Coordinates of C-alpha atoms in Angstrom, one line a residue:
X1 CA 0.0 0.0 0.0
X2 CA 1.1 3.2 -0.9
X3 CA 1.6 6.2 0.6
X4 CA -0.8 8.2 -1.2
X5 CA -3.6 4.8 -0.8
X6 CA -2.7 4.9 2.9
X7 CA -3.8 9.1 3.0
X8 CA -7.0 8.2 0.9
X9 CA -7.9 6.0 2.7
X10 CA -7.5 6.9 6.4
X11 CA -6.9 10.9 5.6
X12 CA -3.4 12.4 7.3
X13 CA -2.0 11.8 10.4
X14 CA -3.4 14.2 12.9
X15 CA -0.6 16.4 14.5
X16 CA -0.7 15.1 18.0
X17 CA -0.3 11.8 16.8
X18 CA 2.7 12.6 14.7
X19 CA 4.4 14.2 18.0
X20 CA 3.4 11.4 20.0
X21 CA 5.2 9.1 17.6
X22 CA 7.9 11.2 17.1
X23 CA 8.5 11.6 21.0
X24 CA 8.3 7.9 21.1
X25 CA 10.9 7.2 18.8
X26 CA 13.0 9.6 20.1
X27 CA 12.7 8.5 23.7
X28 CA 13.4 4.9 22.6
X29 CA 16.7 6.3 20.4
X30 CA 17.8 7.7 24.2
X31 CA 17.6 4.9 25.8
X32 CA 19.1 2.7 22.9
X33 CA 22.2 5.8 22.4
X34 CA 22.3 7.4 26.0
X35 CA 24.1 10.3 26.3
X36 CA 27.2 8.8 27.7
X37 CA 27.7 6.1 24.9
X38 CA 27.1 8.9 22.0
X39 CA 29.8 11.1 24.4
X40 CA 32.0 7.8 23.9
X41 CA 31.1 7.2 20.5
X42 CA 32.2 10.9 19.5
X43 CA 35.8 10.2 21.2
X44 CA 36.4 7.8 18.5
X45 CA 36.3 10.1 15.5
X46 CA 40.1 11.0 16.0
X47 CA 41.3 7.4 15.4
X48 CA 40.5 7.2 11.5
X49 CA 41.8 10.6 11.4
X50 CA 45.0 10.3 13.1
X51 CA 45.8 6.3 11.3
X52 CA 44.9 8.5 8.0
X53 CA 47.7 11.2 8.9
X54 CA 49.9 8.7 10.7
X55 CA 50.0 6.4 7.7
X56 CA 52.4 8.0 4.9
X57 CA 55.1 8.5 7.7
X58 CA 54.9 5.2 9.3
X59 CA 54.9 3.3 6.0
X60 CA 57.1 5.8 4.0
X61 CA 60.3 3.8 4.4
X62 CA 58.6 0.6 4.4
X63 CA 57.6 1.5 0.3
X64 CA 60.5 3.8 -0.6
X65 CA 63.5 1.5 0.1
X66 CA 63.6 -2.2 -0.9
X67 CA 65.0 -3.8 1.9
X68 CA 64.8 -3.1 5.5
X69 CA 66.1 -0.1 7.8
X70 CA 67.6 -1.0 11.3
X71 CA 68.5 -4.4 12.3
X72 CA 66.5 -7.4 13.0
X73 CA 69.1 -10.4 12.0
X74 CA 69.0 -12.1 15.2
X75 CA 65.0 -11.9 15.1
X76 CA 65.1 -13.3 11.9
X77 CA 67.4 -16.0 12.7
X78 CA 65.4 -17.1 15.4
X79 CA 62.0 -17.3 13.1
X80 CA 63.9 -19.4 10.7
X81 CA 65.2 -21.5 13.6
X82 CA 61.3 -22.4 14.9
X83 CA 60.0 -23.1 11.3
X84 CA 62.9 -25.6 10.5
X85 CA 62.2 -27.2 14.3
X86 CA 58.8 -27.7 13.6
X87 CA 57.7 -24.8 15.6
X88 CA 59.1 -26.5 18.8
X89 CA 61.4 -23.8 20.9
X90 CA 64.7 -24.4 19.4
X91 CA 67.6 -25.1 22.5
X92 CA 70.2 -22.9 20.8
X93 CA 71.2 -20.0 18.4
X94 CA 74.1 -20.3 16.7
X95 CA 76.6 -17.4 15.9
X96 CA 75.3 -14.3 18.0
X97 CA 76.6 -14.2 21.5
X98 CA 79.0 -14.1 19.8
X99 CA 79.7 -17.6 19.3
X100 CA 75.6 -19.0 20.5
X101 CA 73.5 -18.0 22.8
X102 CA 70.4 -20.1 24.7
X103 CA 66.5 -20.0 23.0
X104 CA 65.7 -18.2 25.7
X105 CA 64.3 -14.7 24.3
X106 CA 60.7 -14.1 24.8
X107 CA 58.7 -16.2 21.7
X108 CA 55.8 -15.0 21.0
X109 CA 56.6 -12.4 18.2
X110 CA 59.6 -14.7 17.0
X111 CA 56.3 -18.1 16.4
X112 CA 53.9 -15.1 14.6
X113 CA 57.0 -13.9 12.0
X114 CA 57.9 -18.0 11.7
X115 CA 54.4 -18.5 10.8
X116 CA 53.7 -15.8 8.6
X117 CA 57.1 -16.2 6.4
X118 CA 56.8 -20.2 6.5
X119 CA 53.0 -20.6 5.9
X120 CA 52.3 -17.8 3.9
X121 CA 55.5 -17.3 2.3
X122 CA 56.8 -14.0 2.8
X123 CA 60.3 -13.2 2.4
X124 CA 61.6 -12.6 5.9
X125 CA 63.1 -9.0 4.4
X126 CA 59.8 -8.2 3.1
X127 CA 58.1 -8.9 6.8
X128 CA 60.6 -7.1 8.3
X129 CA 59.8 -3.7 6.3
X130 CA 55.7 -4.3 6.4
X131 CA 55.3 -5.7 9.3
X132 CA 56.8 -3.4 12.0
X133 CA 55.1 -0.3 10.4
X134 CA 51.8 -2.1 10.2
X135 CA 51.9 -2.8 14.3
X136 CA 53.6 0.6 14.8
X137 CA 50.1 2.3 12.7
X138 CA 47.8 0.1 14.4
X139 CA 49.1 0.8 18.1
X140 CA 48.4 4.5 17.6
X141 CA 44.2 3.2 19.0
X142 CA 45.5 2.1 22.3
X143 CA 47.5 4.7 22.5
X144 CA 44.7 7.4 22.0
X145 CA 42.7 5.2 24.7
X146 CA 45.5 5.2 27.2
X147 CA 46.1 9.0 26.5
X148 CA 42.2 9.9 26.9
X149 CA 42.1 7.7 29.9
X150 CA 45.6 9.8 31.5
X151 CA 44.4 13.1 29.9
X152 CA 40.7 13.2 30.3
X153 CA 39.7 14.9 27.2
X154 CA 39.7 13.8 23.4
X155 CA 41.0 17.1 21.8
X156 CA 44.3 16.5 24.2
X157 CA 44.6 12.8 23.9
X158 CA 44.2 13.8 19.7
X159 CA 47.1 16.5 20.2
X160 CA 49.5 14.1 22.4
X161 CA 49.2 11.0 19.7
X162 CA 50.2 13.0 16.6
X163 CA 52.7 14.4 18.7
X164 CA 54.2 10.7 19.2
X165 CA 53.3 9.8 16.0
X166 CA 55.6 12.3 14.6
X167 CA 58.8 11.6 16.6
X168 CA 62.4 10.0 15.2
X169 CA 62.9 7.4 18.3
X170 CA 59.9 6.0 17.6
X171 CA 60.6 5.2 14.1
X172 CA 63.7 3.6 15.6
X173 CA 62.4 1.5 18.1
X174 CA 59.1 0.2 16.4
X175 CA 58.9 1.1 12.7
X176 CA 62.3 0.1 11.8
X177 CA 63.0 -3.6 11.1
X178 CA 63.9 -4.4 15.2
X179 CA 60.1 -3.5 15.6
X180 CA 59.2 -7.0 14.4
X181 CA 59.7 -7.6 17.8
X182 CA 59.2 -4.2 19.9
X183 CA 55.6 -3.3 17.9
X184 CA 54.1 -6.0 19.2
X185 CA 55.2 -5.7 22.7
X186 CA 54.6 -1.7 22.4
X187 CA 50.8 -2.9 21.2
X188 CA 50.3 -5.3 23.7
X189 CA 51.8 -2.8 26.6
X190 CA 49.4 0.2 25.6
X191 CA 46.6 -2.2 25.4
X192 CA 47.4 -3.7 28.9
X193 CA 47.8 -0.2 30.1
X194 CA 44.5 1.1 29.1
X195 CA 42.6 -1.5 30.1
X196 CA 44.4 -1.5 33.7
X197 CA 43.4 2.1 34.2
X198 CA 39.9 1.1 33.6
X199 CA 40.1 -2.1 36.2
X200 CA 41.5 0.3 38.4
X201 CA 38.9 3.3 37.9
X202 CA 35.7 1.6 37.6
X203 CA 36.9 -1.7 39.7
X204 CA 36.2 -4.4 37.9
X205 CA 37.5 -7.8 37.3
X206 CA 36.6 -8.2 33.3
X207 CA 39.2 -5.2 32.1
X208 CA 41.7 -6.8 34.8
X209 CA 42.1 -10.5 33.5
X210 CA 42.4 -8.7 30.1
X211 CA 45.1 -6.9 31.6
X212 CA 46.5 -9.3 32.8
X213 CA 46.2 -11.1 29.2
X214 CA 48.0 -8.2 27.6
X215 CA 51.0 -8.3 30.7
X216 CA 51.7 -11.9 29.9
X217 CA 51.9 -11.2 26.4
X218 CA 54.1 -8.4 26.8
X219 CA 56.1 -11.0 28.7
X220 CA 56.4 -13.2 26.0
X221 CA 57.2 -11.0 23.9
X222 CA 60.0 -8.3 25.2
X223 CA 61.5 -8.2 28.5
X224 CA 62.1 -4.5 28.6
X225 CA 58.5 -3.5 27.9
X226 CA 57.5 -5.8 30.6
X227 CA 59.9 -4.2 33.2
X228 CA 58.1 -0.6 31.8
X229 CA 54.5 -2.1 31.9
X230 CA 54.9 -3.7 35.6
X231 CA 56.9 -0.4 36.4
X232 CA 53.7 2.0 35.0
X233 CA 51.1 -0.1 36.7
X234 CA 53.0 0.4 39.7
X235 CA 53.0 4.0 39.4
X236 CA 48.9 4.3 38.3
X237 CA 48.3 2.5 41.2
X238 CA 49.9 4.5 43.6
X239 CA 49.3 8.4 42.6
X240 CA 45.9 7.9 41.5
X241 CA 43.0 8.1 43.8
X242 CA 42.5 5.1 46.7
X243 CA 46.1 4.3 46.2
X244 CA 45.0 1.1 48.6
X245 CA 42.6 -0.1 46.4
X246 CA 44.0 0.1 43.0
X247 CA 47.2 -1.5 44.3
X248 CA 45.0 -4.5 45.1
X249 CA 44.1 -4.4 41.5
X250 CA 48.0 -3.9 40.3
X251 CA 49.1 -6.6 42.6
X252 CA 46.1 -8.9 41.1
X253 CA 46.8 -7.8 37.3
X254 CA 50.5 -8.7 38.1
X255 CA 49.8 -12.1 39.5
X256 CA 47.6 -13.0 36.3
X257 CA 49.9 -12.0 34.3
X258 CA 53.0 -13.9 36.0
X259 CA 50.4 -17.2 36.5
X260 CA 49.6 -16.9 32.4
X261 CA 52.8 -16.5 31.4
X262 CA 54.2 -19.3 33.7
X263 CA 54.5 -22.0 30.9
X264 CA 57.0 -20.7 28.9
X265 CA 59.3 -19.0 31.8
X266 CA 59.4 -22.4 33.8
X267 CA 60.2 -24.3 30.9
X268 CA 63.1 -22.0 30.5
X269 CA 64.0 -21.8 34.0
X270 CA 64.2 -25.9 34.1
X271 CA 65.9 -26.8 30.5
X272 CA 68.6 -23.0 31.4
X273 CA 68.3 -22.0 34.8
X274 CA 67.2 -19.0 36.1
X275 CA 70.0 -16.9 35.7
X276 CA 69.3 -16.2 32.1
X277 CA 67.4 -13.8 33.2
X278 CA 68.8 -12.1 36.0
X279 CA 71.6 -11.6 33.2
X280 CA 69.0 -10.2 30.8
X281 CA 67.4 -7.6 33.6
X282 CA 70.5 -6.3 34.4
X283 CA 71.7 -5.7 31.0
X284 CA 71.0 -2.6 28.8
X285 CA 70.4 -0.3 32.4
X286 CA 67.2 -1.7 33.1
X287 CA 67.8 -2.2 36.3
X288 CA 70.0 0.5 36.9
X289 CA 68.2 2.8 39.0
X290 CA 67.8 -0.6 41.8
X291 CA 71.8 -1.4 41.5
X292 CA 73.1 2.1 41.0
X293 CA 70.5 4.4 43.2
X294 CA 73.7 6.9 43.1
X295 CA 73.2 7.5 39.3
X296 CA 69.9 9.7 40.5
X297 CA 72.1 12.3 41.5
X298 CA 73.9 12.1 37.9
X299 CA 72.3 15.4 36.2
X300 CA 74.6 13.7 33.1
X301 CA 72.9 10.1 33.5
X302 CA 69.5 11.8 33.6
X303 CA 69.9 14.5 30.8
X304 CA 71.4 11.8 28.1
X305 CA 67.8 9.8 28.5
X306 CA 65.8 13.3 27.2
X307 CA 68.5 13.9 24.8
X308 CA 67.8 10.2 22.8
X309 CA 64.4 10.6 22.9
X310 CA 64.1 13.4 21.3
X311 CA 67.0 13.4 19.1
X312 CA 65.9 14.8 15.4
X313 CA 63.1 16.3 16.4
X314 CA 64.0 19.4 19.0
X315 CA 60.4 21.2 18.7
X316 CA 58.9 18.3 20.3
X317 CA 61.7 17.9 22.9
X318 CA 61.1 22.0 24.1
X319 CA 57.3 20.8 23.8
X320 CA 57.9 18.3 26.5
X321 CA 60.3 20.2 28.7
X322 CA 58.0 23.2 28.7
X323 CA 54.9 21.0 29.3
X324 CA 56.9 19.3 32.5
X325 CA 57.3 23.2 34.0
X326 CA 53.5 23.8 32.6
X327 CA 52.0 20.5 34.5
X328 CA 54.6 20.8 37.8
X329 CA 53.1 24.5 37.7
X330 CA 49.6 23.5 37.7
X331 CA 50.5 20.8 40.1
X332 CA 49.2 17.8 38.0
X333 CA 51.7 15.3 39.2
X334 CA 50.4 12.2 37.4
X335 CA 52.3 12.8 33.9
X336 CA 54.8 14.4 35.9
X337 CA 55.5 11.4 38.2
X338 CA 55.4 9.0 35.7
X339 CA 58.1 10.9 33.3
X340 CA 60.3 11.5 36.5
X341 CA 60.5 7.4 37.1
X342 CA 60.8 6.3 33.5
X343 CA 63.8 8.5 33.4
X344 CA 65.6 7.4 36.8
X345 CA 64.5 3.8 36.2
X346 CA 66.1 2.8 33.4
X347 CA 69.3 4.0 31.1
X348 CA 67.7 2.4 27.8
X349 CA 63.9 4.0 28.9
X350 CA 63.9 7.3 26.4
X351 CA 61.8 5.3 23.9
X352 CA 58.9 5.2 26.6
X353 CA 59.9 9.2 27.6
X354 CA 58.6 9.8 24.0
X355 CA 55.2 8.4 25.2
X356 CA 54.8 10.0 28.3
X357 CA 56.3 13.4 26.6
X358 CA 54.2 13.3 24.0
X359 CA 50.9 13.3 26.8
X360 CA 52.6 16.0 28.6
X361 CA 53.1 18.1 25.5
X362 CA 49.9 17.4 24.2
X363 CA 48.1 18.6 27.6
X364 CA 50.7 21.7 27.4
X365 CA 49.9 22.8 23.6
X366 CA 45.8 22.2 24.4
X367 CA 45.7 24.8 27.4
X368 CA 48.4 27.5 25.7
X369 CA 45.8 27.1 22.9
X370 CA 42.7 27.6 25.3
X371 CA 44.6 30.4 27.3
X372 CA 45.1 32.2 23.5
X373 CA 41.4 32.0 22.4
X374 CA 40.5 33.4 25.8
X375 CA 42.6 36.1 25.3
X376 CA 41.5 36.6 21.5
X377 CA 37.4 36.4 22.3
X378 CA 36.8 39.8 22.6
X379 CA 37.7 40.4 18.7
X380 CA 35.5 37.0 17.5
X381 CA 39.0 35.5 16.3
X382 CA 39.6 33.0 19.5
X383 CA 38.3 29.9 18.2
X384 CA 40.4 30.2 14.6
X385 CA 43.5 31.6 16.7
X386 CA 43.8 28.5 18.5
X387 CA 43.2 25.8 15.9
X388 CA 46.0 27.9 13.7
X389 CA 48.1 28.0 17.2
X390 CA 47.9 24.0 17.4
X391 CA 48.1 23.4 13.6
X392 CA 51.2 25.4 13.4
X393 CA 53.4 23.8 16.3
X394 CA 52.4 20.1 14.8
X395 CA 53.4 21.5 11.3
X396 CA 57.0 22.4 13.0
X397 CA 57.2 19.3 15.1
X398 CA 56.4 17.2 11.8
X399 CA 58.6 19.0 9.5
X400 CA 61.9 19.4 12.3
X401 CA 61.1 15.3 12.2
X402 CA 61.2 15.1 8.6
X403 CA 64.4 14.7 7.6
X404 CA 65.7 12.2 10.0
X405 CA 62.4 9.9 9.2
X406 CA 63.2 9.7 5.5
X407 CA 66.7 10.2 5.8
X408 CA 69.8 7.6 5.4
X409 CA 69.1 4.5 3.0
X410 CA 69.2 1.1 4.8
X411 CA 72.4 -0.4 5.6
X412 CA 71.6 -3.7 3.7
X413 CA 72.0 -4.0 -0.3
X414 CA 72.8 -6.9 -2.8
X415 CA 76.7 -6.6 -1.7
X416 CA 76.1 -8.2 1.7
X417 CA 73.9 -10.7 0.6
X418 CA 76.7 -11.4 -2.0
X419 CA 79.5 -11.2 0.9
X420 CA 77.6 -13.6 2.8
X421 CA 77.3 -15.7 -0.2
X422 CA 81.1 -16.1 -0.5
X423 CA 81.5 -16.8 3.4
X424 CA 79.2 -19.6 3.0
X425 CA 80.8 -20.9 -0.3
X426 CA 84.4 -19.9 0.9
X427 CA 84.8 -20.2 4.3
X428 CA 84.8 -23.3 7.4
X429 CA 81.8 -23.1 9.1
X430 CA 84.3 -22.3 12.3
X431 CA 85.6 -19.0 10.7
X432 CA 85.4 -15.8 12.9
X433 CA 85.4 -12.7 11.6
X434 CA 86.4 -9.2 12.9
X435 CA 84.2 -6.4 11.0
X436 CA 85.8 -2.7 11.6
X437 CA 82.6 -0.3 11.1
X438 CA 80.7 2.2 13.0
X439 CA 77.7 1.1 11.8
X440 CA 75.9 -1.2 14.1
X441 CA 73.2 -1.5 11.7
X442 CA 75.0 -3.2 9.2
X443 CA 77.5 -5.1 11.8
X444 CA 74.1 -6.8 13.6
X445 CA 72.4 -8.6 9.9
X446 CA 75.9 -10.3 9.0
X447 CA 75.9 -13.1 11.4
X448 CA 72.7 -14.3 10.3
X449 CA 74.0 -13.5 6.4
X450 CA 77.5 -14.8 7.0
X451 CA 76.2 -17.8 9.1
X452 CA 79.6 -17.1 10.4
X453 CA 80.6 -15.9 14.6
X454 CA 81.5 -12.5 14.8
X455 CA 84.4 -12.2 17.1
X456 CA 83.1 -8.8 18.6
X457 CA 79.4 -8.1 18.9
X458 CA 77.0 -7.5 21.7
X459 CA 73.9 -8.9 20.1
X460 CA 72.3 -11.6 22.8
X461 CA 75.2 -11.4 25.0
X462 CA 72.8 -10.2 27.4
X463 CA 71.5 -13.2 27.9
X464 CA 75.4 -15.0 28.3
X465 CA 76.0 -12.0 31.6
X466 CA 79.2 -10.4 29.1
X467 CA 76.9 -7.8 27.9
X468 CA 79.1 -5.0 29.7
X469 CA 82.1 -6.6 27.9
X470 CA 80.8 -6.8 24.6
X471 CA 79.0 -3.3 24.4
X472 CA 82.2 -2.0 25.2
X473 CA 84.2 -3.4 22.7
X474 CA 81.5 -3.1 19.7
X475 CA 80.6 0.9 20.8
X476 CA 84.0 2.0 22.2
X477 CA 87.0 -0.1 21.2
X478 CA 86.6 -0.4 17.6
X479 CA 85.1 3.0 17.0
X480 CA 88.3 3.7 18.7
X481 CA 90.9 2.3 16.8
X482 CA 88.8 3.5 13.7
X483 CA 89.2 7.3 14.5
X484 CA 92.8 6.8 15.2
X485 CA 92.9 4.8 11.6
X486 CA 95.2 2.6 13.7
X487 CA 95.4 -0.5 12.3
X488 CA 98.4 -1.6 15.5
X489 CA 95.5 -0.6 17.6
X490 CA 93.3 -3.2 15.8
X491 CA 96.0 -5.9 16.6
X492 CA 96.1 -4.7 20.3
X493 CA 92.4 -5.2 20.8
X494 CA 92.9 -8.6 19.0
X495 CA 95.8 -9.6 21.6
X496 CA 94.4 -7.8 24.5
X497 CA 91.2 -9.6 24.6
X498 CA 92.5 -13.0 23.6
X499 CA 89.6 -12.5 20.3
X500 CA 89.6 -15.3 17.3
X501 CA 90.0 -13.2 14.0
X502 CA 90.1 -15.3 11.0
X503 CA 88.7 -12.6 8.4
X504 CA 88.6 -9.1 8.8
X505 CA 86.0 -7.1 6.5
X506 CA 86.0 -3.2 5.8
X507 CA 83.0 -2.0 4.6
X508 CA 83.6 0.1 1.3
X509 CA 83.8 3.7 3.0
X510 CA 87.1 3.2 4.3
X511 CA 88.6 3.5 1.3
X512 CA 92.1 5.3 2.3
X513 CA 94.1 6.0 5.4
X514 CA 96.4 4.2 7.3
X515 CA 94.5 1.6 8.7
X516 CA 93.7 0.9 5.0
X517 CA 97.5 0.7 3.7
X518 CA 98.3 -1.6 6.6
X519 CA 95.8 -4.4 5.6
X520 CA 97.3 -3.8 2.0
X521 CA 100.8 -4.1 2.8
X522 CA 101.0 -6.7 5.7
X523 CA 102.8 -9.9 5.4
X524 CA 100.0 -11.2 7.5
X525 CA 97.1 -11.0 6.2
X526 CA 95.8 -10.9 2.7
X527 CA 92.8 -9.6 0.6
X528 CA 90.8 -12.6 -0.5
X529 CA 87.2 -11.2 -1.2
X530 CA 85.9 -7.5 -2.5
X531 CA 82.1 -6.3 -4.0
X532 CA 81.1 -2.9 -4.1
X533 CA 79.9 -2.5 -0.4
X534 CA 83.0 -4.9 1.4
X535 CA 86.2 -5.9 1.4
X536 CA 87.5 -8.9 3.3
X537 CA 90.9 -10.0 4.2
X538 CA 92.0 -13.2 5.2
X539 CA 94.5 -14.1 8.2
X540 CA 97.1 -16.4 6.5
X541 CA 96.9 -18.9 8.6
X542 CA 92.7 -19.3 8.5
X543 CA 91.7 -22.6 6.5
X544 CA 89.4 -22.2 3.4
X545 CA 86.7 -24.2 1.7
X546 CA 87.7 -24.2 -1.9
X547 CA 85.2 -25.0 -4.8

């Protein structure tokens, strides 16, 4: 029936009737949309927005350059290792140590990449430039929850994520290719985090065994994120309000999350022991604050912290140190608190200051704008003077990050995956090699291309306890006898530390000095391999595989 039958038949609605229904479907819209779900349902609208502004910068490097920036040769090493075990947890790792190391890194992100390159067949190279983007991009959600939940307001919690979206360390950390590894943990932290503030705030057990979900995933996945998740739940519980209360809910989250988690940490503790891990948690500083509680005096041990996180970008880094004086002033201690323990607790922490920075500066940038359009409301240009206020300072922090996120070309080219070619062809499967370079980038993929034991190299020697002793060596020693273009210095460091050098590789910018001429003219040693990107020289003495 029509329309037009239905009004010749019955006539037209009478007006009350059409108000009556009309204030019945309204009242039954309120009750199916109440105000505070639409309130929540608005607070989403950023998300799309920011992943659709966040997306050419995350995945910029991931489609410009064909292989991979940053390192992730030991991650890769250990997928291949699963797949070819059958997905059962391998017992050892050949070559990185150096010389092996125990299966005892956290698995979880190591079985997804195994998985996804076996099953599906991805090249490992091509996971590791898609894949840490894609987890970096999709972390920005719990990140705006976790921000809203801290900062109580959408427009801030919208400021603060671009804000961390934009900066270098990030990039480093979680986009690069080591972010196989840290994105996941980073998503499963800011998840875990989020959903703890809400066990906490509206007390209930639901979001809590979710948290503690996420805090044994974190566990299996990377040991320093845990040490910063169990380290922020510590602090939410104790400067928010009923400190008594929402420690019981910390204390509960942290037992779920130790009690899900148990399968694969016993298993390691039985087949390695537990010091595997007391040698991991005191490498890289993360305990430092607990074995060194002088270093909180250090102003130099705190300042270095703020200086790496917000290295290439120094907008953001006067955005954060001006929104610590703004929030101290104001006496809005949470941020505060939270920045000031991150910083003292760890050395290696300035990859989580960029989180908690970018939520201070965020806060800081909202209120300048809200004092400005106070200030401009008498001539009807307030609103538009604050929005151009915010849009401008993101435009800086963006374009002072620029540069350094689309900067240096990856390390890795068709020359080291030839090199390692030859060292497989040419070499014993015993032969160490000594590889003079600044570069960690490139010095951390050639065990896993050479399938060959560096002789210096702190990659996994935290968990062997020589982490001190290796990160001095790799970062100081040879960087050392490479400014000095001392190749006498080389052969002390050789003696001094007792190291096996069969091969020594130069990577093709050394192309003159001293150094150089030594290698060239030494009775020795002698050049047995070159390509555009290396050059390798052999110790007389080492054996060969010919043919």
């Amino acid at each position: 029936m029509t329309r037009l039958q239905i009004s010749r038949n019955f006539g037209p609605l009478p007006a009350r009737h059409r108000w009556r229904i009309g204030q019945t479907l309204g009242s039954a819209l309120r009750k199916l949309l109440p105000s505070a779900r639409t309130a929540e349902m608005r607070s989403l609208i950023p998300i799309p927005i920011l992943l659709l502004l966040s997306a050419p910068l995350l995945f910029y490097n991931a489609l410009v350059w064909p292989m991979p920036k940053g390192f992730a040769g030991l991650y890769a090493l250990f997928a291949e290792l699963v797949a070819s075990n059958s997905y059962r947890l391998p017992v050892e790792v050949p070559y990185y140590g150096p010389g092996g190391i125990p299966f005892v890194y956290p698995p979880l992100a190591i079985y997804l990449m195994a998985f996804l390159t076996t099953e599906l067949h991805i090249a490992p190279l091509t996971y590791l430039r898609f894949f840490p983007a894609l987890v970096a991009w999709l972390s920005l959600i719990p990140v705006y929850a976790l921000a809203r939940a801290l900062v109580g307001s959408a427009p801030r919690a919208t400021i603060a994520v671009f804000l961390f979206a934009s900066a270098p360390a990030i990039f480093i950390m979680h986009v690069y290719a080591g972010g196989a590894v840290r994105a996941p943990a980073f998503l499963f932290t800011m998840s875990g985090l989020w959903l703890a503030c809400r066990a906490m705030d509206q007390g209930r057990f639901q979001p809590a065994i979710l948290t503690g979900l996420c805090l044994a995933a974190t566990a299996l996945t990377h040991l320093g994120y845990l040490f910063f998740f169990a380290l922020s739940l510590g602090t939410f519980a104790l400067i928010g309000p009923w400190p008594r209360k929402r420690l019981k809910w910390a204390i509960l989250i942290l037992a779920l999350g130790f009690g899900f988690s148990s399968p694969w940490w016993l298993s390691i503790s039985l087949r390695h022991g537990i010091g595997v891990f007391r040698n991991a948690l005191t490498s890289h500083g993360t305990l430092e604050f607990f074995t060194r509680p002088s270093h909180l005096f250090n102003l130099d041990s705190l300042w270095r912290p703020f200086v790496f996180a917000y290295i290439g970008s120094p907008v953001l880094g006067g955005l954060v140190f001006s929104g610590l004086i703004w929030a101290a002033l104001n006496r809005r201690w949470r941020l505060v608190i939270w920045f000031f323990i991150t910083l003292v607790s760890t050395s290696e922490g300035w990859h989580f200051l960029v989180l908690i920075g970018a939520l201070v500066a965020g806060v800081f940038l909202f209120d300048v704008a809200g004092k400005l359009e106070q200030q401009l409301s008498r001539v009807s240009a307030g609103r538009a003077g604050s929005v151009a206020l915010i849009l401008v300072v993101l435009l800086a922090v963006e374009l002072s990050s620029l540069p350094y996120l689309t900067g240096a070309p990856t390390k890795l080219s068709g020359n080291t995956i030839r090199l390692g070619d030859w060292f497989q062809n040419q070499t014993t499967t015993e032969a160490h090699y000594l590889f003079l370079t600044p570069s960690q980038e490139a010095a951390e993929w050639l065990p896993y291309f050479l399938r060959r034991t560096p002789s210096v190299g702190f990659w996994g020697s935290e968990w062997l306890g020589t982490y001190d002793l290796q990160h001095r060596l790799t970062l100081a020693e040879i960087p050392r006898c490479l400014a000095l273009q001392s190749f006498q210095c080389v052969e002390e460091l050789i003696q001094g530390y007792d190291l096996r050098v069969d091969y020594i590789i130069l990577p093709a910018e050394i192309r003159d000095g001293p150094l150089l001429e030594a290698l060239q003219t030494s009775d020795r040693w002698r050049s047995a391999y070159a390509n555009p990107g290396y050059r390798v020289w052999q110790y007389r003495s080492a054996s060969t595989v010919t043919g």
